[in-house]
């Protein structure tokens, strides 16, 4: 037995090496930076946890964090129900299904900065289709000057970009439900809502877990689209964690604080995803 | 009572049949024979299919699946995945609005009685996914019985179970469904089920009714070669178009009174100890002889097969 185990280590060694070079070593470098004050390559000062303390007391960090959590909660609350709804409206087979699938896949294939550019133009109040139409209706709308408008535009853009992913995952989940379940529910005289609640939703549990996890992680890391669309403004109203971090590390070259920020950011995403995943799994275990 | 008149199953002739009341009718047919279409039509899941279904003398063709109260058990183990066994069994009664206050006690008693009858009384607070396949199917059967209607349709309910469980449940099934005086349709492709479960058997082929009657009557007097073949496992042996020989009627030894004799070339010998199957060629056709015990025949040898003249099935 012992020999077999050792051989297994040999088999996974290449993966361990690759992961070590691409993930663990860079991450450890960041951790190393985060406990030092770096003046230049040769002049460093060990400062312990000072940068962490400073970051956690930084009002701009806390504001960006609040915005970030708000944005993630908002897009999850919009995209998950909408995605399920779209998937339920799709025909399960036939030519129309293929058409739906292609249309849904399109937003996912567009590079993220292009999505930002598309929406930047689309939402412009002077020449953009959406912006001009809304303005023509007499609604005052300008995402470059109003924080609310900027948020609405960002949320719409994110929905446009990512609801497809949820819909496609849910569609796959729905397509896997044997028709006998629907018939059994029909015999029981279940209403449309009851069929959804007691037949479809339980079968969608695992794909929804994946969908929520992916959207949660991705929305917490959102950078490109708001960077292109609003550049974090107006003011700092759409400056999320990644944007603030970038301005700190690349703009001001504060490597120490930025490294501490990065570690906190990483731990935050890890923590939220872990909390979500374990709570889902725990509920599953309790139910079983 | 269940009566079906002029139901269009998609075959050359419309389907009509009086099902024996309070009895188990085994509907025997191969894949695509129209069994599942029949089941769906009885349950009311295909409201657009032409034909009339009467339950207890009333035309239910226009009633929704829910109001017909036909219990349906599937090949797959269909239960609500996030409900306990208790809630699953109670689901038809809850849907009918009987889960409230005054009726709740009665409902609980009904559920417990059904669970006991299916020997799942100690699993009531489990979820279906925590049960074995056999237990899940027992829950599904209890759910179907909880419809408390007069008709129960079982669409190959034991196919997905492993051999031992299938035998066990198949032996209990008669007792389980019969105590309610239910009219049961048991859909299957296995002729053995007709004998173990059926009060009556109904043969379906190409979406058309071939024959019906008690299993023995259908076995002894098939109306056609196809009917004889359906009630036989392995299938019947053919001697031209008019004469059939059942595998179990063939012998290696002659009897005192006149036998028909066939020269056979043995291709392979398959034995289980208790019986032996000889796969052979007789007059250009593939035959199977089903012999009791071990037979002293080798593959590649020639053998003489005897059959009593009376056992030959002739069609004119």
XYZ file of C-alpha atoms in Angstrom:
604
model
C 0.000 0.000 0.000
C 2.738 2.407 1.013
C 4.546 1.933 -2.307
C 1.396 2.547 -4.305
C 0.896 5.839 -2.453
C 4.409 6.990 -3.237
C 3.934 6.229 -6.884
C 0.754 8.306 -6.835
C 2.790 11.290 -5.670
C 5.079 10.800 -8.632
C 2.081 10.833 -10.933
C 0.768 14.145 -9.627
C 4.211 15.739 -9.418
C 3.964 17.511 -12.817
C 0.704 19.142 -11.794
C 2.145 20.151 -8.455
C 5.139 21.709 -10.237
C 3.005 23.684 -12.682
C 0.674 24.887 -9.954
C 3.642 25.801 -7.771
C 5.161 27.973 -10.490
C 1.962 29.548 -11.752
C -0.019 29.988 -8.564
C 1.724 29.221 -5.301
C 5.029 31.009 -5.965
C 3.428 34.254 -7.245
C 0.962 34.197 -4.375
C 3.774 33.761 -1.868
C 5.620 36.668 -3.499
C 2.597 38.829 -2.899
C 2.406 37.653 0.692
C 6.097 38.479 1.037
C 5.549 42.016 -0.351
C 2.593 42.577 1.932
C 4.739 42.512 5.084
C 7.431 44.869 3.764
C 7.781 48.511 2.949
C 9.492 48.586 -0.433
C 11.401 51.698 -1.431
C 13.276 50.104 -4.287
C 14.553 46.637 -5.163
C 17.375 46.823 -2.597
C 15.773 48.884 0.111
C 13.079 47.047 2.000
C 11.798 47.293 5.517
C 9.927 44.608 7.361
C 6.712 46.149 8.721
C 4.751 43.094 9.884
C 1.015 43.438 9.623
C 1.032 47.240 9.313
C -0.220 47.277 5.732
C -3.102 44.993 6.636
C -4.092 47.255 9.503
C -3.819 50.281 7.300
C -5.846 48.731 4.503
C -8.615 47.660 6.838
C -8.792 51.212 8.232
C -8.701 52.816 4.779
C -12.143 54.354 4.180
C -11.677 54.112 0.412
C -11.047 50.381 0.721
C -14.118 49.913 2.899
C -16.273 51.919 0.497
C -15.019 49.912 -2.480
C -15.675 46.720 -0.522
C -19.259 47.790 0.244
C -19.810 48.683 -3.418
C -18.318 45.375 -4.470
C -20.569 43.322 -2.205
C -23.587 45.384 -3.253
C -22.815 44.903 -6.908
C -22.320 41.133 -6.553
C -25.543 40.765 -4.594
C -27.391 42.860 -7.169
C -26.248 40.970 -10.243
C -26.743 37.576 -8.581
C -30.259 38.550 -7.541
C -31.028 39.603 -11.105
C -29.170 37.043 -13.177
C -30.016 33.814 -11.363
C -33.842 34.159 -11.494
C -33.699 35.620 -14.995
C -31.455 32.795 -16.200
C -33.780 30.153 -14.742
C -36.753 31.884 -16.323
C -35.122 32.019 -19.752
C -34.123 28.352 -19.519
C -37.690 27.376 -18.635
C -39.059 29.315 -21.588
C -36.791 27.536 -24.037
C -38.114 24.617 -26.076
C -36.363 21.427 -24.939
C -35.749 20.159 -28.449
C -36.118 21.091 -32.074
C -34.705 23.692 -34.392
C -35.675 26.598 -32.151
C -33.568 25.146 -29.354
C -30.450 25.425 -31.480
C -31.318 29.005 -32.391
C -31.797 29.861 -28.714
C -28.527 28.215 -27.734
C -26.584 30.129 -30.384
C -28.143 33.455 -29.445
C -27.437 32.790 -25.766
C -23.840 31.844 -26.448
C -23.039 35.052 -28.344
C -22.536 37.388 -25.335
C -20.256 34.810 -23.722
C -17.977 34.792 -26.752
C -17.350 38.537 -26.811
C -14.101 39.750 -25.196
C -14.782 41.598 -21.968
C -13.323 44.926 -22.988
C -15.372 44.781 -26.189
C -18.472 44.292 -24.052
C -17.470 47.455 -22.217
C -16.999 49.362 -25.470
C -20.296 48.086 -26.892
C -22.153 49.331 -23.851
C -20.206 52.546 -23.652
C -21.514 53.417 -27.099
C -24.919 51.761 -26.693
C -25.675 53.772 -23.546
C -24.393 57.148 -24.698
C -27.181 59.698 -24.330
C -26.258 61.490 -27.572
C -25.674 58.729 -30.114
C -26.214 55.388 -28.316
C -29.331 53.415 -29.171
C -30.310 52.862 -25.536
C -29.116 56.189 -24.185
C -30.644 58.277 -26.971
C -33.924 56.348 -26.860
C -34.264 56.826 -23.116
C -33.335 60.491 -23.429
C -35.865 60.934 -26.239
C -38.536 59.540 -23.915
C -37.811 62.453 -21.640
C -35.895 60.540 -18.966
C -32.787 62.281 -17.802
C -30.100 59.645 -18.183
C -26.339 59.979 -18.258
C -24.065 57.287 -16.919
C -21.048 59.568 -16.872
C -22.591 62.093 -14.508
C -25.179 60.226 -12.437
C -24.036 57.511 -10.037
C -27.440 55.820 -10.184
C -27.412 55.770 -13.989
C -23.902 54.363 -13.940
C -24.982 51.554 -11.625
C -28.068 50.790 -13.727
C -25.943 50.667 -16.867
C -23.340 48.440 -15.224
C -25.993 46.058 -13.909
C -27.680 45.905 -17.324
C -24.352 45.281 -18.997
C -23.461 42.504 -16.585
C -26.881 40.917 -17.056
C -26.529 41.142 -20.818
C -23.109 39.579 -20.606
C -23.624 36.824 -18.060
C -27.289 35.822 -17.751
C -26.666 33.519 -20.726
C -24.279 31.461 -18.658
C -26.906 30.867 -15.989
C -29.550 30.163 -18.630
C -27.346 27.652 -20.465
C -26.441 25.821 -17.266
C -30.090 25.696 -16.191
C -31.153 24.555 -19.623
C -28.749 21.636 -19.392
C -30.159 20.825 -15.950
C -33.759 21.017 -17.148
C -33.058 18.905 -20.219
C -31.761 16.158 -17.948
C -35.037 15.766 -16.035
C -36.829 12.602 -17.197
C -40.329 13.369 -18.565
C -41.798 10.849 -16.117
C -41.349 13.424 -13.329
C -43.540 15.925 -15.125
C -46.156 13.253 -15.761
C -46.151 12.221 -12.123
C -46.665 15.834 -11.119
C -49.444 16.154 -13.680
C -51.184 13.113 -12.198
C -50.940 14.780 -8.798
C -52.484 17.861 -10.313
C -49.502 20.032 -9.440
C -49.650 23.646 -10.576
C -46.966 25.202 -12.760
C -45.395 26.779 -9.710
C -45.468 23.495 -7.761
C -43.839 21.686 -10.677
C -41.119 24.315 -10.658
C -40.693 24.277 -6.898
C -40.796 20.521 -6.279
C -39.654 18.937 -9.535
C -37.463 21.367 -11.439
C -35.719 23.281 -8.674
C -34.484 20.168 -6.816
C -33.102 18.799 -10.076
C -31.425 22.130 -10.806
C -29.726 22.260 -7.424
C -26.287 21.176 -8.565
C -26.166 23.305 -11.730
C -27.461 26.290 -9.783
C -24.737 25.790 -7.201
C -22.175 25.965 -9.996
C -23.920 28.939 -11.616
C -24.028 30.914 -8.364
C -20.407 30.050 -7.561
C -19.179 31.128 -10.992
C -21.191 34.344 -10.978
C -20.194 35.102 -7.378
C -16.474 34.689 -8.073
C -16.632 36.517 -11.375
C -18.689 39.424 -10.118
C -16.365 39.861 -7.146
C -13.462 40.141 -9.566
C -15.156 42.421 -12.094
C -12.672 44.842 -13.597
C -12.627 45.224 -17.365
C -16.196 46.260 -18.121
C -16.566 49.069 -15.552
C -13.006 50.179 -16.325
C -13.969 50.660 -19.977
C -17.499 51.935 -19.366
C -17.152 54.350 -16.448
C -13.525 54.218 -15.400
C -14.799 53.864 -11.846
C -16.797 57.089 -11.889
C -18.609 59.315 -11.660
C -16.499 60.185 -8.639
C -15.715 56.795 -7.122
C -19.277 55.517 -7.380
C -18.378 52.512 -9.544
C -14.862 51.912 -8.240
C -14.846 48.295 -7.170
C -12.096 46.466 -5.310
C -10.136 45.429 -8.387
C -10.079 48.988 -9.713
C -8.910 50.489 -6.484
C -6.277 47.805 -6.190
C -4.987 48.472 -9.690
C -4.736 52.190 -9.111
C -2.797 51.515 -5.934
C -0.366 48.981 -7.379
C 0.136 50.220 -10.909
C -0.816 53.876 -10.602
C 0.872 54.784 -7.326
C 3.303 51.870 -7.161
C 2.516 51.238 -3.485
C 3.603 47.621 -3.648
C 3.390 46.835 0.062
C -0.127 48.129 0.716
C -1.302 46.782 -2.660
C 0.048 43.352 -1.764
C -1.755 43.397 1.576
C -4.884 44.526 -0.255
C -4.474 41.650 -2.743
C -4.181 39.071 -0.005
C -7.266 40.418 1.741
C -9.144 40.509 -1.571
C -8.163 36.923 -2.340
C -9.167 35.746 1.120
C -12.497 37.551 0.825
C -13.424 35.779 -2.414
C -12.231 32.472 -1.030
C -14.221 32.977 2.162
C -17.456 33.970 0.439
C -17.276 31.059 -2.016
C -16.425 28.636 0.758
C -19.291 29.911 2.922
C -21.731 29.559 0.063
C -20.523 26.139 -0.999
C -20.408 24.597 2.458
C -23.816 25.991 3.379
C -25.321 24.448 0.231
C -23.581 21.132 0.822
C -24.458 21.094 4.509
C -28.114 21.676 3.768
C -27.935 18.835 1.278
C -26.454 16.530 3.910
C -29.000 17.493 6.516
C -31.815 16.899 4.080
C -30.439 13.481 3.250
C -64.195 -1.071 -14.270
C -62.080 0.083 -17.177
C -63.294 0.017 -20.747
C -61.454 1.463 -23.703
C -63.253 2.016 -26.977
C -61.693 2.741 -30.346
C -58.443 4.158 -28.978
C -55.986 5.137 -31.666
C -52.630 3.720 -30.640
C -51.157 4.381 -34.072
C -51.627 0.819 -35.353
C -53.700 -0.448 -38.274
C -56.759 -1.048 -36.071
C -58.136 1.031 -33.230
C -57.846 -0.536 -29.791
C -60.874 -1.604 -27.761
C -60.866 -3.693 -24.614
C -62.840 -4.430 -21.470
C -60.329 -4.804 -18.665
C -61.217 -7.357 -16.010
C -62.486 -5.480 -12.961
C -60.519 -5.781 -9.745
C -57.970 -7.978 -11.475
C -54.461 -7.692 -12.834
C -54.246 -7.575 -16.602
C -50.726 -8.133 -17.849
C -50.271 -6.173 -21.057
C -47.574 -8.073 -22.899
C -45.761 -6.596 -25.857
C -42.287 -5.864 -27.159
C -40.766 -2.412 -27.474
C -42.914 -0.083 -29.544
C -45.918 -2.393 -29.290
C -47.950 0.535 -27.948
C -47.830 -0.324 -24.244
C -46.740 3.089 -23.049
C -49.206 4.839 -25.354
C -51.941 2.751 -23.806
C -50.752 3.639 -20.298
C -50.631 7.357 -21.069
C -54.058 7.278 -22.655
C -55.565 5.560 -19.609
C -53.890 8.015 -17.235
C -55.044 10.974 -19.300
C -51.609 12.224 -20.247
C -52.453 12.322 -23.971
C -55.726 14.227 -24.061
C -55.557 14.656 -27.829
C -55.368 10.947 -28.668
C -58.611 9.829 -30.372
C -60.630 7.228 -28.460
C -62.829 6.901 -25.415
C -61.873 5.736 -21.940
C -64.562 4.690 -19.469
C -63.838 4.255 -15.779
C -66.713 2.843 -13.728
C -69.068 3.405 -16.610
C -68.293 7.102 -16.913
C -66.579 8.571 -19.933
C -63.381 10.152 -18.558
C -61.860 11.061 -21.922
C -62.293 14.749 -21.333
C -61.107 14.664 -17.708
C -57.618 15.885 -16.874
C -55.002 13.431 -15.642
C -55.487 14.672 -12.111
C -59.238 14.125 -11.996
C -59.067 10.614 -13.412
C -57.093 9.518 -10.357
C -55.241 6.793 -12.171
C -52.120 5.673 -10.335
C -49.068 5.357 -12.540
C -45.795 3.590 -11.732
C -42.894 3.976 -14.101
C -39.854 2.036 -15.079
C -37.745 4.842 -13.569
C -38.157 5.416 -9.836
C -40.074 8.668 -9.909
C -40.425 10.466 -6.601
C -40.162 14.094 -5.545
C -36.437 14.353 -4.775
C -36.617 16.902 -1.960
C -39.558 15.376 -0.131
C -39.405 12.704 2.514
C -40.909 9.296 1.853
C -43.911 10.311 3.952
C -44.517 13.475 1.945
C -44.022 11.617 -1.298
C -46.646 9.038 -0.436
C -48.937 11.799 0.805
C -48.451 13.929 -2.303
C -51.539 12.788 -4.258
C -53.707 13.321 -1.189
C -52.140 16.709 -0.497
C -52.692 17.757 -4.085
C -56.323 16.734 -3.730
C -56.558 19.139 -0.790
C -56.724 16.574 1.943
C -53.609 17.624 3.815
C -55.393 20.150 6.009
C -56.294 20.118 9.688
C -59.099 17.665 10.168
C -57.973 15.323 7.418
C -54.309 15.385 8.380
C -54.652 12.526 10.875
C -56.528 10.387 8.431
C -53.978 11.151 5.753
C -51.125 10.202 8.080
C -52.855 6.923 8.881
C -53.330 6.172 5.184
C -49.693 6.938 4.461
C -48.507 4.719 7.296
C -50.792 1.882 6.229
C -49.499 2.076 2.659
C -45.904 2.258 3.832
C -46.410 -0.809 6.012
C -47.975 -2.696 3.147
C -44.913 -1.949 1.027
C -42.511 -2.637 3.905
C -41.079 0.866 3.952
C -42.731 1.865 7.241
C -39.373 2.585 8.898
C -38.141 4.831 6.079
C -40.845 7.496 6.259
C -38.561 10.430 7.106
C -35.811 9.567 4.634
C -35.304 11.247 1.280
C -35.670 9.137 -1.869
C -31.991 9.521 -2.766
C -31.031 7.839 0.510
C -32.936 4.684 -0.475
C -32.025 1.690 -2.596
C -33.626 1.264 -6.017
C -36.051 -1.339 -4.728
C -37.115 0.916 -1.860
C -37.527 3.896 -4.194
C -39.805 1.883 -6.411
C -41.800 0.794 -3.359
C -42.274 4.477 -2.504
C -43.408 5.154 -6.073
C -45.899 2.281 -5.866
C -47.218 3.581 -2.536
C -47.605 7.029 -4.120
C -49.581 5.550 -6.975
C -51.812 3.636 -4.560
C -52.343 6.844 -2.593
C -54.240 8.217 -5.566
C -56.990 5.978 -4.190
C -58.525 5.674 -7.612
C -59.868 2.499 -9.153
C -57.202 2.011 -11.793
C -53.471 1.472 -11.385
C -51.094 1.355 -14.338
C -47.611 -0.075 -13.903
C -45.291 0.495 -16.847
C -42.531 -2.133 -16.591
C -41.982 -1.241 -12.930
C -39.378 -3.900 -12.206
C -37.112 -3.539 -15.239
C -34.589 -1.296 -13.499
C -34.217 -3.492 -10.441
C -31.545 -6.116 -10.106
C -32.531 -9.736 -10.416
C -33.073 -10.641 -6.764
C -35.091 -7.537 -5.973
C -37.178 -8.036 -9.088
C -38.094 -11.571 -8.060
C -38.865 -10.488 -4.513
C -41.053 -7.524 -5.431
C -42.752 -9.380 -8.251
C -43.895 -12.067 -5.808
C -45.244 -9.456 -3.374
C -46.836 -7.220 -5.966
C -49.963 -9.318 -6.371
C -50.736 -9.106 -2.687
C -49.881 -5.409 -2.537
C -52.194 -4.235 -5.293
C -55.007 -6.731 -4.955
C -56.309 -5.864 -1.527
C -57.919 -2.661 -2.836
C -59.948 -4.306 -5.563
C -57.993 -2.222 -8.050
C -58.103 -2.783 -11.761
C -54.426 -3.092 -12.573
C -52.679 -2.821 -15.933
C -49.216 -4.308 -15.701
C -47.143 -3.509 -18.764
C -44.248 -5.810 -19.509
C -42.258 -7.552 -22.206
C -41.582 -10.650 -20.119
C -44.039 -13.537 -20.647
C -43.146 -14.881 -17.211
C -44.908 -11.880 -15.626
C -48.128 -12.934 -17.328
C -48.088 -16.192 -15.391
C -46.826 -14.923 -12.036
C -49.009 -11.801 -11.868
C -51.765 -11.897 -14.435
C -55.389 -12.786 -13.917
C -55.667 -11.921 -17.560
C -53.171 -11.248 -20.273
C -53.522 -8.890 -23.211
C -51.137 -9.254 -26.115
C -50.125 -6.148 -28.030
C -48.138 -6.051 -31.226
C -47.612 -3.216 -33.668
C -50.007 -1.097 -31.608
C -52.776 -3.573 -32.142
C -54.454 -6.043 -29.810
C -53.586 -9.599 -30.775
C -55.392 -11.624 -28.178
C -56.623 -11.560 -24.602
C -57.742 -14.061 -21.990
C -56.388 -15.897 -18.994
C -52.675 -16.598 -19.308
C -53.241 -20.338 -19.633
C -55.918 -19.961 -22.291
C -53.701 -17.648 -24.322
C -50.770 -19.998 -23.876
C -52.747 -23.071 -24.875
C -54.670 -21.581 -27.748
C -52.795 -18.724 -29.432
C -54.738 -17.126 -32.264
C -51.664 -16.530 -34.377
C -47.990 -17.309 -34.622
C -47.209 -13.822 -33.312
C -49.403 -14.424 -30.254
C -47.701 -17.742 -29.570
C -44.326 -16.105 -29.950
C -45.131 -13.291 -27.512
C -46.189 -15.767 -24.810
C -43.043 -17.817 -25.201
C -39.562 -17.326 -23.789
C -37.463 -18.203 -25.734
C -39.586 -17.601 -28.829
C -41.441 -20.399 -30.589
C -39.817 -22.537 -33.258
C -41.296 -22.354 -36.727
C -41.808 -25.154 -39.173
C -42.879 -23.339 -42.282
C -45.729 -20.872 -41.900
C -48.379 -23.120 -40.441
C -46.750 -25.153 -37.692
C -45.123 -23.966 -34.469
C -43.289 -25.898 -31.801
C -42.719 -24.524 -28.313
C -39.135 -24.933 -27.057
C -40.336 -26.595 -23.857
C -42.262 -29.279 -25.766
C -39.191 -30.706 -27.456
C -37.604 -33.873 -26.024
C -34.522 -35.920 -26.786
C -36.307 -39.211 -26.087
C -39.325 -40.595 -27.921
C -42.524 -41.366 -25.987
C -44.735 -44.408 -26.414
C -47.357 -42.799 -28.620
C -46.662 -41.223 -31.955
C -44.197 -38.330 -31.929
C -43.143 -35.953 -34.620
C -39.389 -36.202 -35.134
C -36.973 -33.512 -36.251
C -33.348 -33.896 -37.268
C -31.355 -31.124 -35.628
C -27.805 -29.835 -35.928
C -26.760 -28.572 -32.497
C -24.966 -25.229 -32.676
C -24.519 -24.509 -29.005
C -25.555 -25.807 -25.621
C -26.463 -23.436 -22.809
C -27.122 -24.938 -19.420
C -28.038 -23.613 -15.995
C -28.051 -26.979 -14.312
C -31.791 -26.990 -13.807
C -32.422 -26.752 -17.518
C -30.569 -26.798 -20.811
C -31.138 -24.793 -23.947
C -30.108 -26.392 -27.228
C -29.622 -23.875 -30.007
C -29.860 -25.760 -33.255
C -30.740 -25.688 -36.954
C -33.787 -27.629 -38.091
C -34.703 -27.649 -41.747
C -33.004 -24.323 -42.440
C -34.506 -22.512 -39.413
C -32.972 -21.593 -36.028
C -34.629 -23.509 -33.207
C -34.279 -23.622 -29.472
C -35.111 -26.673 -27.386
C -35.642 -26.159 -23.667
C -34.851 -29.382 -21.860
C -35.079 -30.187 -18.141
C -31.825 -30.865 -16.277
C -28.516 -31.468 -18.006
C -28.648 -32.834 -21.533
C -25.989 -35.196 -22.843
C -25.464 -33.393 -26.139
C -22.357 -31.669 -27.470
C -22.229 -28.623 -29.682
C -21.634 -29.662 -33.290
C -23.400 -33.015 -32.836
C -26.601 -34.087 -34.519
C -29.652 -34.883 -32.425
C -33.190 -36.066 -32.849
C -35.847 -33.906 -31.291
C -39.237 -35.390 -30.490
C -42.503 -33.653 -29.862
C -45.990 -35.061 -29.219
C -48.323 -34.536 -32.169
C -50.820 -32.875 -29.812
C -48.270 -30.233 -28.817
C -47.726 -28.986 -32.362
C -49.458 -25.660 -32.823
C -51.107 -25.549 -36.244
C -52.652 -22.637 -38.047
C -54.707 -23.214 -41.150
